[in-house]
Coordinates of N, CA and C in Angstrom, one line a residue:
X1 N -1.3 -14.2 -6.7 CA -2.6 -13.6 -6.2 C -2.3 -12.4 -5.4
X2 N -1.7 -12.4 -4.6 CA -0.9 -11.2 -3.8 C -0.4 -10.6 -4.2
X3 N 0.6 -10.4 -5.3 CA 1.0 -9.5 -6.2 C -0.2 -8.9 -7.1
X4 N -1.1 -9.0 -7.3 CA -2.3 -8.9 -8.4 C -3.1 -8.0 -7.3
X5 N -3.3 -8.4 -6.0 CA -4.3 -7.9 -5.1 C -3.6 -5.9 -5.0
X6 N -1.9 -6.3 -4.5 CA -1.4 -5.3 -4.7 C -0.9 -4.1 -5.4
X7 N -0.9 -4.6 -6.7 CA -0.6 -4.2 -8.2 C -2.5 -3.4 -8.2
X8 N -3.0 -4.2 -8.0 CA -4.3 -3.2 -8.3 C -4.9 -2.1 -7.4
X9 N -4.6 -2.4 -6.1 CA -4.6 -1.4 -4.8 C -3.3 0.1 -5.4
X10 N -2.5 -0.4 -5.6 CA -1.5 0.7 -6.4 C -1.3 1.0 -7.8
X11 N -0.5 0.4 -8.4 CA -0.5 1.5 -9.5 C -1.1 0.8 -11.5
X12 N -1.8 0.0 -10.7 CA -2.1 -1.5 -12.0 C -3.7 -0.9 -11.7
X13 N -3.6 -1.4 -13.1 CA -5.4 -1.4 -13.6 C -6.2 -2.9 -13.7
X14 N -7.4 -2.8 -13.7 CA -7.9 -4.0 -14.0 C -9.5 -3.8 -15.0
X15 N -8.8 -5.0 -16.0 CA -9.7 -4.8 -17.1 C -10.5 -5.9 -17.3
X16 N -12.2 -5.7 -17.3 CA -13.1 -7.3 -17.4 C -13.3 -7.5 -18.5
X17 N -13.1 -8.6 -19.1 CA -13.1 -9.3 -19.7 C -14.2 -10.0 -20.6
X18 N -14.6 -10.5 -19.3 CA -16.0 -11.7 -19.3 C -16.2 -11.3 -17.9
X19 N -17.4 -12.5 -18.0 CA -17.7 -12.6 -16.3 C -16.8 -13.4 -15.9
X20 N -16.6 -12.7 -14.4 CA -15.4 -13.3 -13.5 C -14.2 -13.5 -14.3
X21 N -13.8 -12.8 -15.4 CA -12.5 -12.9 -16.1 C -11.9 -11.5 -16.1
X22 N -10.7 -11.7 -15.7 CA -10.0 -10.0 -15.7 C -8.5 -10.0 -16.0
X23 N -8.2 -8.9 -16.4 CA -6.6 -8.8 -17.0 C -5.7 -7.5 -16.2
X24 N -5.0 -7.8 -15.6 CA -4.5 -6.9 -14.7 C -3.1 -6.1 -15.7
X25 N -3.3 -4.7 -15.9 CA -2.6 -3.7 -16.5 C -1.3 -3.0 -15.8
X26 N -0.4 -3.5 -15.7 CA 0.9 -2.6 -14.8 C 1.5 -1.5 -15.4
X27 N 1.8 -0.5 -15.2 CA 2.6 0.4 -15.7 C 3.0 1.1 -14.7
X28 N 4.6 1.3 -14.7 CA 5.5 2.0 -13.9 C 6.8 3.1 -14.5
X29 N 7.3 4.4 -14.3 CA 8.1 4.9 -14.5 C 9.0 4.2 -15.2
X30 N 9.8 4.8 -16.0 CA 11.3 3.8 -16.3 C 12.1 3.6 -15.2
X31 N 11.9 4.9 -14.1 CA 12.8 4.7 -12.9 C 12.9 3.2 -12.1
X32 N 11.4 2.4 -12.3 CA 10.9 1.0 -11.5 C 10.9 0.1 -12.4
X33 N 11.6 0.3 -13.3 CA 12.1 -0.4 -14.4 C 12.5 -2.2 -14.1
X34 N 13.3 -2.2 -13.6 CA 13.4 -3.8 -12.7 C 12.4 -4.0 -12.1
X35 N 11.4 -3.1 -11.1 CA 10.7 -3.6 -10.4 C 9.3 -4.5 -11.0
X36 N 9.4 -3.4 -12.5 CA 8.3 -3.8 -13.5 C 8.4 -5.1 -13.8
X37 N 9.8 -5.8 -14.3 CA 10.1 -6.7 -14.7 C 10.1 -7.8 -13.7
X38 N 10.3 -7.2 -12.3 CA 10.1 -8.6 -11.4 C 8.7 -8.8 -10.9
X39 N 7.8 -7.9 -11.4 CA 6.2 -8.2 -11.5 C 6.3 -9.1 -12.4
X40 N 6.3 -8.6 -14.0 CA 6.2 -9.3 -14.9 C 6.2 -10.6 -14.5
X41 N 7.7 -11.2 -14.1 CA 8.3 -12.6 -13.9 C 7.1 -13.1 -13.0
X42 N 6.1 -12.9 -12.0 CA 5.5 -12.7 -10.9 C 4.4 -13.3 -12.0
X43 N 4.1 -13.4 -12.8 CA 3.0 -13.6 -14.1 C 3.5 -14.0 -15.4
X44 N 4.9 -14.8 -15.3 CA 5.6 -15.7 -16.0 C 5.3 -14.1 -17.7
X45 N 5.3 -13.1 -17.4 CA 5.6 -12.3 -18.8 C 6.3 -11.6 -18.6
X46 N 7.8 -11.7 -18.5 CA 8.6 -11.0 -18.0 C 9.4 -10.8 -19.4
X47 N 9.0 -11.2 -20.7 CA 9.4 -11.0 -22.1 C 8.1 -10.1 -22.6
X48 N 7.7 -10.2 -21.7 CA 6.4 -8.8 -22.4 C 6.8 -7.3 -22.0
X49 N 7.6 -7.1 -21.2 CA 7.3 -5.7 -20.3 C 7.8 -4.5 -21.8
X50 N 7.0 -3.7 -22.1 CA 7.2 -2.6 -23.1 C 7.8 -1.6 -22.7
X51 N 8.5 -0.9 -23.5 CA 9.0 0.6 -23.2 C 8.1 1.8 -23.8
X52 N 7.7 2.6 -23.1 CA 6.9 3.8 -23.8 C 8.0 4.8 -23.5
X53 N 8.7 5.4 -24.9 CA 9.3 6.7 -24.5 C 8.7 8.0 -24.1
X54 N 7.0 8.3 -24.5 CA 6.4 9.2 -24.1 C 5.4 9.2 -23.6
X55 N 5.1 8.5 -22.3 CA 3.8 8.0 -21.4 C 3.2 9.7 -21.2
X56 N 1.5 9.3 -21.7 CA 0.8 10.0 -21.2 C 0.7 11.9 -20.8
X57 N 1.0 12.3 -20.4 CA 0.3 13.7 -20.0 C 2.2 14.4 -20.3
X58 N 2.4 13.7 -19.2 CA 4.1 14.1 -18.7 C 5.2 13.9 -19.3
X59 N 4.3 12.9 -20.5 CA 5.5 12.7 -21.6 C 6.5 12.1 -21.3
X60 N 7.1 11.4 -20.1 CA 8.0 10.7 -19.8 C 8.1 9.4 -19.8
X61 N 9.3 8.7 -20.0 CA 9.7 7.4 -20.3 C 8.4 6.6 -19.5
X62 N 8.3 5.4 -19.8 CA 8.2 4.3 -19.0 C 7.4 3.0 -19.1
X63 N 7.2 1.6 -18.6 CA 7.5 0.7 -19.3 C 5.8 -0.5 -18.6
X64 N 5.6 -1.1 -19.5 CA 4.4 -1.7 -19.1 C 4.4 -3.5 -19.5
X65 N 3.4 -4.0 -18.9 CA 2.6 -5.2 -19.3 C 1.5 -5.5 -19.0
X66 N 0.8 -6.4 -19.6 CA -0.5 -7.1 -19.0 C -0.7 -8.7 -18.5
X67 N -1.3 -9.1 -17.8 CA -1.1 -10.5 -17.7 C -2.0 -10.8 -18.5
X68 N -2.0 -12.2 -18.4 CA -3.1 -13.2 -19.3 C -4.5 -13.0 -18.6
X69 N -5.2 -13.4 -19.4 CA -6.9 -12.9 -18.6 C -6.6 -14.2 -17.3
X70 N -7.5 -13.8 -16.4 CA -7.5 -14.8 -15.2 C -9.3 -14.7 -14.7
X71 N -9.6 -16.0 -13.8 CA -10.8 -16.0 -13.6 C -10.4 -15.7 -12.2
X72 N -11.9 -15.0 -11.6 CA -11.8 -14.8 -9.9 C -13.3 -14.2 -9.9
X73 N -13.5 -15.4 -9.1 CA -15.0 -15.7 -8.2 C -15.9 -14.3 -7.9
X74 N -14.6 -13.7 -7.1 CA -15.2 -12.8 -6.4 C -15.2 -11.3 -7.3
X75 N -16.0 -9.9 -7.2 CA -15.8 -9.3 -8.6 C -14.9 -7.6 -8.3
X76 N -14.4 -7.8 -9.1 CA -13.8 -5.9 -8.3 C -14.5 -4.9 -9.0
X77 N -14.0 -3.9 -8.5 CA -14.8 -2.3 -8.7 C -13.5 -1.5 -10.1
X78 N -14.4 -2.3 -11.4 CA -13.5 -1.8 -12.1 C -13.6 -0.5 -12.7
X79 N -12.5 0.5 -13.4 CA -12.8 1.8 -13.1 C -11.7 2.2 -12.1
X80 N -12.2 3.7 -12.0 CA -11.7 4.0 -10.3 C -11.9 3.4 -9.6
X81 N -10.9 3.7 -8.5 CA -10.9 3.0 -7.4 C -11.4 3.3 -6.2
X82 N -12.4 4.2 -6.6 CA -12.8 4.8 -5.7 C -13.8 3.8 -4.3
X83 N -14.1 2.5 -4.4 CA -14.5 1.6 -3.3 C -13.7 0.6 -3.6
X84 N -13.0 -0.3 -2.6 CA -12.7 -1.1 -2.6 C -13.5 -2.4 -2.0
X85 N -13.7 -3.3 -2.8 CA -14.3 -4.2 -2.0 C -13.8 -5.2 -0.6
X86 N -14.6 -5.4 0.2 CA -14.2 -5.8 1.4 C -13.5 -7.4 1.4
X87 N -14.3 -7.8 0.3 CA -13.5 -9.0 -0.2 C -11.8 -9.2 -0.1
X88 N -12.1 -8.3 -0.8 CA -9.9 -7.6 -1.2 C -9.3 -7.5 0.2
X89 N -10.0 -6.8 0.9 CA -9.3 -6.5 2.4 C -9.0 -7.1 3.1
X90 N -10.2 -8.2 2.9 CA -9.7 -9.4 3.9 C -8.7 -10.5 3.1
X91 N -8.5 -10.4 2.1 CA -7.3 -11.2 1.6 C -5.9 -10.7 1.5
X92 N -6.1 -9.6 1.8 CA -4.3 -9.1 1.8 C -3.5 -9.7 2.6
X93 N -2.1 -10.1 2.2 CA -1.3 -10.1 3.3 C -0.4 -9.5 3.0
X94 N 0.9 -9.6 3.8 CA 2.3 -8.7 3.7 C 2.7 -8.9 2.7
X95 N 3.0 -9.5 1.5 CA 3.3 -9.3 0.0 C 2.6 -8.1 -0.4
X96 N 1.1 -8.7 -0.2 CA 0.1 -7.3 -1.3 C 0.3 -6.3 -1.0
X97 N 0.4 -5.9 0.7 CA 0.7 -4.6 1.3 C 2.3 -4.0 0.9
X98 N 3.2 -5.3 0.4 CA 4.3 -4.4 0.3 C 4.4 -4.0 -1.2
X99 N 3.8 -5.0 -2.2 CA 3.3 -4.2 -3.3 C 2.6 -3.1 -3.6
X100 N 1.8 -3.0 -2.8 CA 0.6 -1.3 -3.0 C 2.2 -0.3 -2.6
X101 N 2.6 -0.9 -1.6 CA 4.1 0.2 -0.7 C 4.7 0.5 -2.1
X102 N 5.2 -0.2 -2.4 CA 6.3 0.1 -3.5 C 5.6 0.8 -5.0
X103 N 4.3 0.3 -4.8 CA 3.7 1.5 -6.3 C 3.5 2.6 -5.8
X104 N 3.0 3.0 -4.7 CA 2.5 4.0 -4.5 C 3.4 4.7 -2.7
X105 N 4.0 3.9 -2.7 CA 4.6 4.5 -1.1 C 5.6 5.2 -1.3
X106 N 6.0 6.4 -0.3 CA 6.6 7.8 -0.3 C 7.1 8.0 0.8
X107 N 8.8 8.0 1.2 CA 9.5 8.1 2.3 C 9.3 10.2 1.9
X108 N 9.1 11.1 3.1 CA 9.7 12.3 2.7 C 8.6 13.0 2.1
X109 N 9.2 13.6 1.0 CA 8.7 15.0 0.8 C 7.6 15.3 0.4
X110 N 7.1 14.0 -0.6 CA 5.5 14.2 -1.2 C 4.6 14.2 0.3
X111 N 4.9 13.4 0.8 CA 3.6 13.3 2.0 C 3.7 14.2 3.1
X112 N 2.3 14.6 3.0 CA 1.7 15.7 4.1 C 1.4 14.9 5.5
X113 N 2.6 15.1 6.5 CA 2.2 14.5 7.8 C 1.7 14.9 8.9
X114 N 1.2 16.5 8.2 CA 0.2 17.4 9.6 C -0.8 16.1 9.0
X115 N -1.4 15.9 8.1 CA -2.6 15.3 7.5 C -2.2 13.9 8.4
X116 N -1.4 13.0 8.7 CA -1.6 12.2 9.1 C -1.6 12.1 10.5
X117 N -1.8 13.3 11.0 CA -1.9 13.1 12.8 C -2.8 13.0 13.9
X118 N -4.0 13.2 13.1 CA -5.1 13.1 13.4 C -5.4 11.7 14.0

C-alpha cells in the first residue's frame, strides 16, 4: 500500500478502472532499472517489468509495469496531479515518502535552493 501511495505521488500513474478499482502504471529510466524491478517484486510482477528502447519525447531507454487492478475505498485524483487528496496525506508513512524520494528526489544540481528558502 505504501509503495503504491508513493509510486503515485512520484513517478507512477493511476488508471480507474471501475469504481473504487485502479491500476497503478510505473515507468522509470533504464538508469532505475533494479529499482523498477524491486517495485515490481513489491506487487509480486516482477516478470512483467518491460523494456522500452525509445520512451516518449526523449527517445530514451527505459523500462515499465503495471500492477493488477486493486480495490480502494477511498478515490484519487486521476489525471494530473495537480490536487492531492487529503486522504493520501494522512496515510503516508516513511516507506511512501521514501518512494516519492527516490522517483522524483534530486541531491545537487537540478534543484533551485534560492526557491527553497523562503
Amino acid at each position: 500500500y505504501q509503495v503504491m501511495l508513493g509510486s503515485y505521488l512520484g513517478d507512477g500513474g493511476i488508471d480507474q478502472v471501475g469504481p473504487h478499482k485502479y491500476r497503478l502504471k510505473i515507468q522509470h529510466g533504464i538508469g532505475q532499472l533494479e529499482y523498477c524491478h524491486w517495485k515490481a517484486s513489491m506487487f509480486n510482477r516482477q516478470d512483467d517489468v518491460e523494456y522500452i528502447a525509445e520512451n516518449g519525447y526523449a527517445k530514451k531507454p527505459a523500462c515499465r509495469f503495471s500492477t493488477l487492478t486493486f480495490g480502494l475505498q477511498d478515490e484519487f485524483a486521476v489525471g494530473a496531479k495537480a490536487s492531492i487528496p487529503q486522504w493520501l496525506i494522512d496515510d503516508l508513512n516513511a516507506k511512501a515518502l521514501a518512494v516519492w524520494y527516490m522517483d522524483d528526489g534530486s541531491i545537487g544540481t537540478k534543484c533551485d535552493y534560492a526557491m527553497m528558502s523562503t
